[in-house]
Coordinates of C-alpha atoms and ligand atoms in Angstrom, one line a residue:
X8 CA 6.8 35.8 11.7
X9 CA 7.4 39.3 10.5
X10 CA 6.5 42.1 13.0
X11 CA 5.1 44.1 10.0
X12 CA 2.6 41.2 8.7
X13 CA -0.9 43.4 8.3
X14 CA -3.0 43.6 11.0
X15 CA -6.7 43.8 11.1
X16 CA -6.8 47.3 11.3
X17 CA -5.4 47.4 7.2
X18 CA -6.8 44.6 5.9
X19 CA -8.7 46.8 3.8
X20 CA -5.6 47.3 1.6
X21 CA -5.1 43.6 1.3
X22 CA -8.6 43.4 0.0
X23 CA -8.0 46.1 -2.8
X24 CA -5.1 44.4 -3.9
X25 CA -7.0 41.2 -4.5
X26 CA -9.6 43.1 -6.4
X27 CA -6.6 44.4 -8.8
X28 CA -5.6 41.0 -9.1
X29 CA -8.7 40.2 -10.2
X30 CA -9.4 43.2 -12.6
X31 CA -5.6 42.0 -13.9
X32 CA -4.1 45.2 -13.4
X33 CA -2.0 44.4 -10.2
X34 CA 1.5 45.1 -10.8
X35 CA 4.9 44.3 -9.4
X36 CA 7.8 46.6 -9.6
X37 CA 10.1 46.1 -12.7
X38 CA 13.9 46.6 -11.3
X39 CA 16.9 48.4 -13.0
X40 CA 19.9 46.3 -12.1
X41 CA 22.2 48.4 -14.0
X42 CA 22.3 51.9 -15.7
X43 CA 19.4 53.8 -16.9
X44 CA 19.8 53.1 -21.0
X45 CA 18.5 52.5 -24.2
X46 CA 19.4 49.0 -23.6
X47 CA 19.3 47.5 -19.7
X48 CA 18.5 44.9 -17.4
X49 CA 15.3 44.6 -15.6
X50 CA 14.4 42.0 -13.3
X51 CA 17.7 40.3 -14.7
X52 CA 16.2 40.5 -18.1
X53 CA 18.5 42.0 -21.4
X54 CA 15.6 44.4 -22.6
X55 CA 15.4 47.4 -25.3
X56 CA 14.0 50.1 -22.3
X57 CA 11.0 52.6 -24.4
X58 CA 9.9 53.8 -21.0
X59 CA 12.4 55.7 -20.2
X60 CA 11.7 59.9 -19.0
X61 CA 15.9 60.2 -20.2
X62 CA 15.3 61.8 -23.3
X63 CA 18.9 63.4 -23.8
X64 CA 20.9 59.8 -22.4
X65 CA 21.8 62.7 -19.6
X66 CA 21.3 60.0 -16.7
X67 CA 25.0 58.6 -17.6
X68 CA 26.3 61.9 -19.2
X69 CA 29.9 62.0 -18.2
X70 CA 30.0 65.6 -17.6
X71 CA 27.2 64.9 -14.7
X72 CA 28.5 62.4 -13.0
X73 CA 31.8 64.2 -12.7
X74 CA 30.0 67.4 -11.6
X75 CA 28.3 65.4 -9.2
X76 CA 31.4 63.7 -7.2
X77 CA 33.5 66.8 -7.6
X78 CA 30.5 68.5 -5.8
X79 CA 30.3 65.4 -3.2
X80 CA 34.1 65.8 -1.9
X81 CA 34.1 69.6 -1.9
X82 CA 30.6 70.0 -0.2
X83 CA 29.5 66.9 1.5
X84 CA 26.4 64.8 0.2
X85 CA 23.6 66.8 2.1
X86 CA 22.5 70.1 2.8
X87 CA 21.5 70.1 6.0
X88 CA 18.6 71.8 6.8
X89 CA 15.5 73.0 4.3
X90 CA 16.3 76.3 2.5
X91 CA 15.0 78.7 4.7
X92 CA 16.9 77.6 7.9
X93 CA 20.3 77.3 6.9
X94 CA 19.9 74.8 3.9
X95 CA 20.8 77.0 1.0
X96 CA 24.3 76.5 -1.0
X97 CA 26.1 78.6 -2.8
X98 CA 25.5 75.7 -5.8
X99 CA 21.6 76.6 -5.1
X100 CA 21.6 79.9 -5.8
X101 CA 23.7 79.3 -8.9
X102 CA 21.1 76.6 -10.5
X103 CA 18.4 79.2 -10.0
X104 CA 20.7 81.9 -11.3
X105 CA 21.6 79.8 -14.5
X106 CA 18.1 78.3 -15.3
X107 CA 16.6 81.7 -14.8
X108 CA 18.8 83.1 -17.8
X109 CA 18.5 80.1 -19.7
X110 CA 14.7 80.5 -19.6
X111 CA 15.0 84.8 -19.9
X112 CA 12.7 85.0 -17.0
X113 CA 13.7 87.7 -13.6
X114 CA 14.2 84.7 -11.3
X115 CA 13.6 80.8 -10.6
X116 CA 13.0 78.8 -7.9
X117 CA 13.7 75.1 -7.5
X118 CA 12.2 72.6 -5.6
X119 CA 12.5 69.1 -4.8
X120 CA 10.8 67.5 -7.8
X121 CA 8.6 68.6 -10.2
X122 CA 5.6 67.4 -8.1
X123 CA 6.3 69.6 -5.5
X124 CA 7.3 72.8 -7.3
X125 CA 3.4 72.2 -9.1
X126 CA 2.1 71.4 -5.9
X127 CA 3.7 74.1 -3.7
X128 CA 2.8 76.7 -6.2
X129 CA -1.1 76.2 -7.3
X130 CA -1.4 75.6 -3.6
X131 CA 0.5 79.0 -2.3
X132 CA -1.0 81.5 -4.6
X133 CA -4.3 80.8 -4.7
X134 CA -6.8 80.3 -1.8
X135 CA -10.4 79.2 -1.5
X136 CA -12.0 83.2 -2.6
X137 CA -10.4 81.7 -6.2
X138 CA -11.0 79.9 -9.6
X139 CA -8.7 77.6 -11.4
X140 CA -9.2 76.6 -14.7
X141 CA -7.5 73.6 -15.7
X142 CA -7.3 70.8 -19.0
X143 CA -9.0 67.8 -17.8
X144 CA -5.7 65.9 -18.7
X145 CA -3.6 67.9 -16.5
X146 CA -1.1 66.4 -14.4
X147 CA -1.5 64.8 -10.8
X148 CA 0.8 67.2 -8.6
X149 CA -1.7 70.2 -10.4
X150 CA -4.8 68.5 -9.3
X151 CA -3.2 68.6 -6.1
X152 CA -1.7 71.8 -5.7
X153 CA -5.4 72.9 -6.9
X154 CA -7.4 71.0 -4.2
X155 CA -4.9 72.1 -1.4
X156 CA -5.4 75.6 -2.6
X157 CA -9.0 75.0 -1.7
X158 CA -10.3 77.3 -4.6
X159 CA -12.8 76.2 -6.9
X160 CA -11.9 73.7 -10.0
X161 CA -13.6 74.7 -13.0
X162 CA -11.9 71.2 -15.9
X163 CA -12.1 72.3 -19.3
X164 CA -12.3 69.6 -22.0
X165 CA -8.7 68.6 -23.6
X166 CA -7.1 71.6 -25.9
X167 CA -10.4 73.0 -25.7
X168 CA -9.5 77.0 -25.8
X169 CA -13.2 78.0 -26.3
X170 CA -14.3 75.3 -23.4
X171 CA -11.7 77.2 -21.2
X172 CA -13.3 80.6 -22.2
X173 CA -16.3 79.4 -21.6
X174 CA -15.0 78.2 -18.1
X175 CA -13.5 81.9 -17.7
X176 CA -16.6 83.5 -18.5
X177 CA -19.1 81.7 -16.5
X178 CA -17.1 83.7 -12.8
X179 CA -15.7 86.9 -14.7
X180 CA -17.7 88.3 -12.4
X181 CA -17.0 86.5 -9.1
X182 CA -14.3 88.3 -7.3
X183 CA -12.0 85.7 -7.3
X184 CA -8.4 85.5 -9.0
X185 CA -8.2 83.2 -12.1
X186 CA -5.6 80.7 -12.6
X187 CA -5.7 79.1 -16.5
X188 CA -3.1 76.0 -16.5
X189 CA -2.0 73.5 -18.6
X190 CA 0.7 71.1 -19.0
X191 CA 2.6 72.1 -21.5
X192 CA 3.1 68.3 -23.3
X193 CA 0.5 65.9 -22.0
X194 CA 2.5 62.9 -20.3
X195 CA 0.3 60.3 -21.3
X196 CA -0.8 61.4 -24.7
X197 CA 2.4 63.5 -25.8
X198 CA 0.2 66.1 -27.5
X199 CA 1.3 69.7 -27.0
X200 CA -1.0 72.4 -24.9
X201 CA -2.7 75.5 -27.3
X202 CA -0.4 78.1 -25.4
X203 CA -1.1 80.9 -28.0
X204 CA -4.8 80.3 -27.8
X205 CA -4.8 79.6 -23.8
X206 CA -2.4 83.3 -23.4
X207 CA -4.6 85.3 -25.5
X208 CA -7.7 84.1 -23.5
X209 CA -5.9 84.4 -19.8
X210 CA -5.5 87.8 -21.5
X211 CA -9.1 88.8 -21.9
X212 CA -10.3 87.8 -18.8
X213 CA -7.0 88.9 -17.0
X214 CA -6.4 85.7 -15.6
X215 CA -2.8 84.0 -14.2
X216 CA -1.2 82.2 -16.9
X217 CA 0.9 79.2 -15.8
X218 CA 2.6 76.0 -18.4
X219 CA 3.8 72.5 -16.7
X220 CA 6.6 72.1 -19.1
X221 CA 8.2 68.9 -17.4
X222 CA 8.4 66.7 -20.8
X223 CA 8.7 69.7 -22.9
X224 CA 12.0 70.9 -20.4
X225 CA 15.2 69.7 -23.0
X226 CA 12.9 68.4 -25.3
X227 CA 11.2 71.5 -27.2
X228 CA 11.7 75.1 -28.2
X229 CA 15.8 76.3 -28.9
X230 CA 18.2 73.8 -26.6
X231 CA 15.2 72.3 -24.7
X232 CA 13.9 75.9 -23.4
X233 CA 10.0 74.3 -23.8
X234 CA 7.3 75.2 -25.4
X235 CA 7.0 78.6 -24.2
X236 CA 9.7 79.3 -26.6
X237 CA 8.7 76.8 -29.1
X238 CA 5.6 78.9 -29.3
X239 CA 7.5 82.3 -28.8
X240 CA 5.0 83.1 -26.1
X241 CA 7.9 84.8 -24.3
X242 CA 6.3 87.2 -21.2
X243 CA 2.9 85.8 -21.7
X244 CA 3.0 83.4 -19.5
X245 CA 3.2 84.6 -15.6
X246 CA 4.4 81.3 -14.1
X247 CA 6.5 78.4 -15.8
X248 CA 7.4 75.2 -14.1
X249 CA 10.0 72.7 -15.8
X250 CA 11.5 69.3 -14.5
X251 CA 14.9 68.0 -13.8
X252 CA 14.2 64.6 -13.8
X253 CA 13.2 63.5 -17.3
X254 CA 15.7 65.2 -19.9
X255 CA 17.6 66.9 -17.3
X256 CA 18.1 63.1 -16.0
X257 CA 18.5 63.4 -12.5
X258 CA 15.6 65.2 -9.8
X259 CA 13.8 68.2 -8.9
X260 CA 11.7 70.8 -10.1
X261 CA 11.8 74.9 -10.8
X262 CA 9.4 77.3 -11.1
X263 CA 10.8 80.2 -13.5
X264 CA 8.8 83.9 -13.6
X265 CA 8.9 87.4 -11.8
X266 CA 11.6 88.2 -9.4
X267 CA 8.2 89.2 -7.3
X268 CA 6.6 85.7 -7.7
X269 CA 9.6 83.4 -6.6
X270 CA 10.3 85.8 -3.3
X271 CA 6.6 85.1 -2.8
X272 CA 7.6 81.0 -3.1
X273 CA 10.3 81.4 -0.9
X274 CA 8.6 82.9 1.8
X275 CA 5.0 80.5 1.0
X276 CA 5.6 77.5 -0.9
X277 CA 5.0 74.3 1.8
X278 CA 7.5 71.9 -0.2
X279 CA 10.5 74.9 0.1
X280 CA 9.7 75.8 3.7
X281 CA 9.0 72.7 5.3
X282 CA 11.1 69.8 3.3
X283 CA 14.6 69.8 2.5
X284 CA 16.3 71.2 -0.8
X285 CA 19.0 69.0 -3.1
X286 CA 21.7 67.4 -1.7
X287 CA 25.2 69.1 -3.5
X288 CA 25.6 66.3 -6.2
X289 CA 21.8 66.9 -7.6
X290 CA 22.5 70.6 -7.8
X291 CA 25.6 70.3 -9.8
X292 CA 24.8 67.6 -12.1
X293 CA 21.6 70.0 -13.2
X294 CA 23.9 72.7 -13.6
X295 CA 26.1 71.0 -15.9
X296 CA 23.2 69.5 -17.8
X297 CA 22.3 72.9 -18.3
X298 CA 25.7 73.6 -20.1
X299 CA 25.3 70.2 -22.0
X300 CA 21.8 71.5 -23.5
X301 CA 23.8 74.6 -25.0
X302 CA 26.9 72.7 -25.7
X303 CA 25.9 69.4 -27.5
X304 CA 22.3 70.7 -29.4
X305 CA 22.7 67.6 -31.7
X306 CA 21.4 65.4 -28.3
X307 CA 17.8 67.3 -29.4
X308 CA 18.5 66.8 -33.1
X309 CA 18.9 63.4 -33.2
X310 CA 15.9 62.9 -30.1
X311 CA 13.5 63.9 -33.0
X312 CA 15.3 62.1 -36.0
X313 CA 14.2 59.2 -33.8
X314 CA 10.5 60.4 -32.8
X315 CA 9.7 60.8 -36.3
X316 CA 11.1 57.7 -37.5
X317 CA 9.8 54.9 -34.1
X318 CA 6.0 57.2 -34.8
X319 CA 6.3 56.4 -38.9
X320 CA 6.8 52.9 -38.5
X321 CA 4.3 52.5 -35.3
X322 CA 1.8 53.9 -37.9
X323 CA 2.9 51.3 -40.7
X324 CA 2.5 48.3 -38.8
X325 CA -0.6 49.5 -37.9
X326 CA -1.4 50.2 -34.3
X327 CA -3.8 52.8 -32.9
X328 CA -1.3 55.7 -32.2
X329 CA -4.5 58.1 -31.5
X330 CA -5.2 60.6 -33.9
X331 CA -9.2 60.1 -35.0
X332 CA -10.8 60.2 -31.7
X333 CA -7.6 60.6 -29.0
X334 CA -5.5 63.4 -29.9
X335 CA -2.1 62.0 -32.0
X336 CA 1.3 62.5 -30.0
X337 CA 3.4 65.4 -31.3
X338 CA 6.6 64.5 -29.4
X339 CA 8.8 61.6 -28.1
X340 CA 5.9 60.5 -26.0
X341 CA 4.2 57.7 -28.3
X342 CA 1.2 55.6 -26.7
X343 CA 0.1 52.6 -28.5
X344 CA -3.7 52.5 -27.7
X345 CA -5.2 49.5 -26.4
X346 CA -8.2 50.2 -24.2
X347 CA -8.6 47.3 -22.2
X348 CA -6.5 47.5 -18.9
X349 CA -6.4 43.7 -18.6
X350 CA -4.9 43.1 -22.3
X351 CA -2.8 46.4 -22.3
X352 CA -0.7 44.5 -18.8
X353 CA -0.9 41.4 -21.0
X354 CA 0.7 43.5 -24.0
X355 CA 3.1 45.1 -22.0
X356 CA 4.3 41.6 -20.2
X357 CA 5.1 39.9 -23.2
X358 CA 6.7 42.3 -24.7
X359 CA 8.8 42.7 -21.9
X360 CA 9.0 38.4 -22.1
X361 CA 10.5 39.0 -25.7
X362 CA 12.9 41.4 -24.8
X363 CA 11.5 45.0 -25.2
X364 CA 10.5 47.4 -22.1
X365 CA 7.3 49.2 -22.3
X366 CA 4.9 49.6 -19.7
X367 CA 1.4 49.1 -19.7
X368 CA -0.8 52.3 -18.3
X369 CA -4.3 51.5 -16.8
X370 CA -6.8 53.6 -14.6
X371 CA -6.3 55.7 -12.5
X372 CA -3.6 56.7 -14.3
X373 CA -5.4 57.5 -17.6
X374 CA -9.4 56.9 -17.8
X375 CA -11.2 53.9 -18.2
X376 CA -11.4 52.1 -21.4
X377 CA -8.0 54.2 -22.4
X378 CA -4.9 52.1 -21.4
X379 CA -2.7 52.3 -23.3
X380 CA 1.0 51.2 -23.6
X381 CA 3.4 54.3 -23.7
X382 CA 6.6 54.7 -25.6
X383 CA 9.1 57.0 -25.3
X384 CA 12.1 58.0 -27.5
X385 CA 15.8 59.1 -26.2
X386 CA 18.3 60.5 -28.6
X387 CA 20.6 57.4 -27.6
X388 CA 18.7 54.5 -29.1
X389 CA 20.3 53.0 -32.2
X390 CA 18.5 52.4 -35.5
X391 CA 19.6 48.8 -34.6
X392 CA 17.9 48.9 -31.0
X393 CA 14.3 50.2 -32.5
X394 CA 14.8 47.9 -35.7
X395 CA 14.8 45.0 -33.0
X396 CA 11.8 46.6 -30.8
X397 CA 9.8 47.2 -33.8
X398 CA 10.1 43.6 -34.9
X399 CA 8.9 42.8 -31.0
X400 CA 6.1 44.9 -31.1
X401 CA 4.9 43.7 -34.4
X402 CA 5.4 39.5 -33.6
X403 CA 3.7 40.3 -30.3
X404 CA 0.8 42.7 -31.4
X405 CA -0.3 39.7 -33.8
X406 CA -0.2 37.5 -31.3
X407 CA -2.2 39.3 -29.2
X408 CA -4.4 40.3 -32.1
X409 CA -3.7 44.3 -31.3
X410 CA -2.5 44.4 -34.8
X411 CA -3.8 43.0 -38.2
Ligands
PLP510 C1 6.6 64.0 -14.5 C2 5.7 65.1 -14.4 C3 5.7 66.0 -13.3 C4 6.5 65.6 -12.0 O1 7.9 65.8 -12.2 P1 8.9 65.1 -11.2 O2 10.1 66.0 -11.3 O3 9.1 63.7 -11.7 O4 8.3 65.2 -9.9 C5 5.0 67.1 -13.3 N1 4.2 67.4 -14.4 C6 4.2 66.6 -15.5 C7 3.3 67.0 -16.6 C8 4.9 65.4 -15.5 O5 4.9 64.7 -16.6

């Protein structure tokens, strides 16, 4: 007998699980037994991988994973202590430094993930006097950051500009300070936020601006810079958070604004004060991915050759890829609509059976009635690799009578 078999006092959980079991979307972790790629093995299965967050291929760039043992022998694999003790590295400084030119803001700050650094802001700036407005399809670590902020929630329909005026009108009058925020490409849907519209209302009602550019970080605007630049909203935008572990390929997350806002972070931010930063390797490998996004722009070149050519033929063969009454994907993100959570598992498993990695998405994680399977383009897939997925998708869509 295990000493860790659950006791009475959880069997709750045990319960839940069994109801997941029943409602068919229990699922067990797939497992990567070699190298995050366009082709891998999961669960000692040869599969084309279109689940992938690695846009770029960064996660086995070269130039990383020689930045990141050259960093290892000259400075150890930890840092010690969290930043404000005695846990900040020369190499830390230097990522802000860098990603705060690349994005042509005052200053940056980065945190452990991209979780945290949404978190840790909405959560430090804002207190319970205060209103945040926010796109019902926002990202979890927002919602969170907003309810540990304690300040009211006002959800404004998706892309909805004149919902979230609306929203900013009805407490104009409240003295509370306004927070409008969006992600800037919608994870699950891969639709792009309004920024131009969403700036010039934050503008009226003189309310914080802030973007969640985590896909959009190495994937849009000039070398990755997101959509802030893709836009050209350039100093409209008070508070900018990106990721480093989707295109950047390895972990954490940065805020990028005012030299005023990140010594604010520094001194308030729970994640920065009270859990620690990078370890040396994670540091340097983002500082060189950095270099590779201005070094090698063909990476993002050949990212979209492939977006526009996997979303064409998704379209040909006929699946739901949103568009009428879900809003159609604009980027690498590309969910195939299913709706049922029960047959979207199904979908997913047999693709995965017949060779091609794409997980299935079910509530909580998207709403009810809305699961979906999401697929996601790199720049390092083949034409031969989505040739082969395509004919998976199509013999097994049939089958499952997804497709015509
Ligand atoms: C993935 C994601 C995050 C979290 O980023 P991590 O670095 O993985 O913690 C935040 N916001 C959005 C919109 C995301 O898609």
């Amino acid at each position: 007998m295990t000493t860790t078999a659950t006791r009475p006092q959880l069997a709750y959980l045990h319960d839940q699980l069994e109801d997941l079991k029943q409602k068919g979307t229990y699922f067990r972790l797939r497992v990567l037994d070699d190298r995050q790629e366009p082709e891998c093995t999961f669960d000692g299965k040869h599969v084309i991988n279109l689940a992938s967050n690695n846009y770029l291929g960064l996660t086995t760039h070269p130039k990383l994973i020689e930045a990141a043992l050259e960093a290892t022998r000259k400075y150890g694999v930890g840092p010690g202590a969290v930043r404000t003790i005695a846990g900040t590295m020369r190499l830390h400084m230097d990522l802000e430094e860098k990603l705060a030119r690349f994005k042509n803001v005052e200053a940056c700050v980065v945190f452990q993930s991209g979780f945290t650094a949404n978190a840790g802001t909405v959560s430090a700036i804002l207190g319970k006097e205060d209103f945040i407005v926010s796109d019902e399809l926002n990202h979890a670590s927002i919602i969170d950051g907003a309810r540990l902020s304690r300040a009211k929630i006002l959800v404004y329909r998706h892309k909805d500009v004149a919902h979230a005026e609306e929203q900013l009108a009805s407490v104009k009058d409240q003295p509370g300070r306004k927070l409008l925020i969006t992600d800037g490409v919608f994870s699950m849907d891969g639709d792009i936020g309004p920024l131009p519209g969403l700036c010039a209302v934050a503008e009226k009602y003189g309310a914080i601006m802030m973007v969640d550019d985590a896909h959009s970080s190495g994937v849009l605007g000039r070398n990755g810079r997101g959509t802030i630049d893709h836009f050209g909203v350039h100093g409209r935008v008070d508070i900018q958070v990106g990721t480093l572990s989707k295109a950047i390929g390895a972990i954490g997350g940065y805020v990028c604004g005012s030299r005023d806002l990140i010594e604010f972070l520094y001194h308030r931010a729970r994640p920065f004060l009270f859990s620690t930063s990078h370890p040396p390797s994670v540091t340097a490998t983002c500082i060189a991915a950095i270099d590779v996004l201005e070094q090698e722009p063909e990476r993002i070149e050949k990212l979209w050759e492939n977006t526009r050519f996997f979303k064409k033929e998704l379209g040909l063969l006929g699946f739901n890829i949103g568009g009428v009454t879900t809003p159609a994907s604009e980027t690498p993100i590309t969910p195939i609509l299913v709706g049922d959570g029960r047959l979207t598992m199904d979908f997913s498993r047999e693709l995965f059976a017949e060779g091609v990695m794409a997980t299935g998405i079910a509530f909580p994680t998207v709403p009810e009635g809305k699961a979906r399977i999401r697929t996601i383009m790199t720049a390092t897939h083949t034409q031969d690799q989505l040739q082969r997925a395509l004919g998976v998708l199509k013999k097994v869509g049939k089958k499952l009578g997804i497709i015509g």
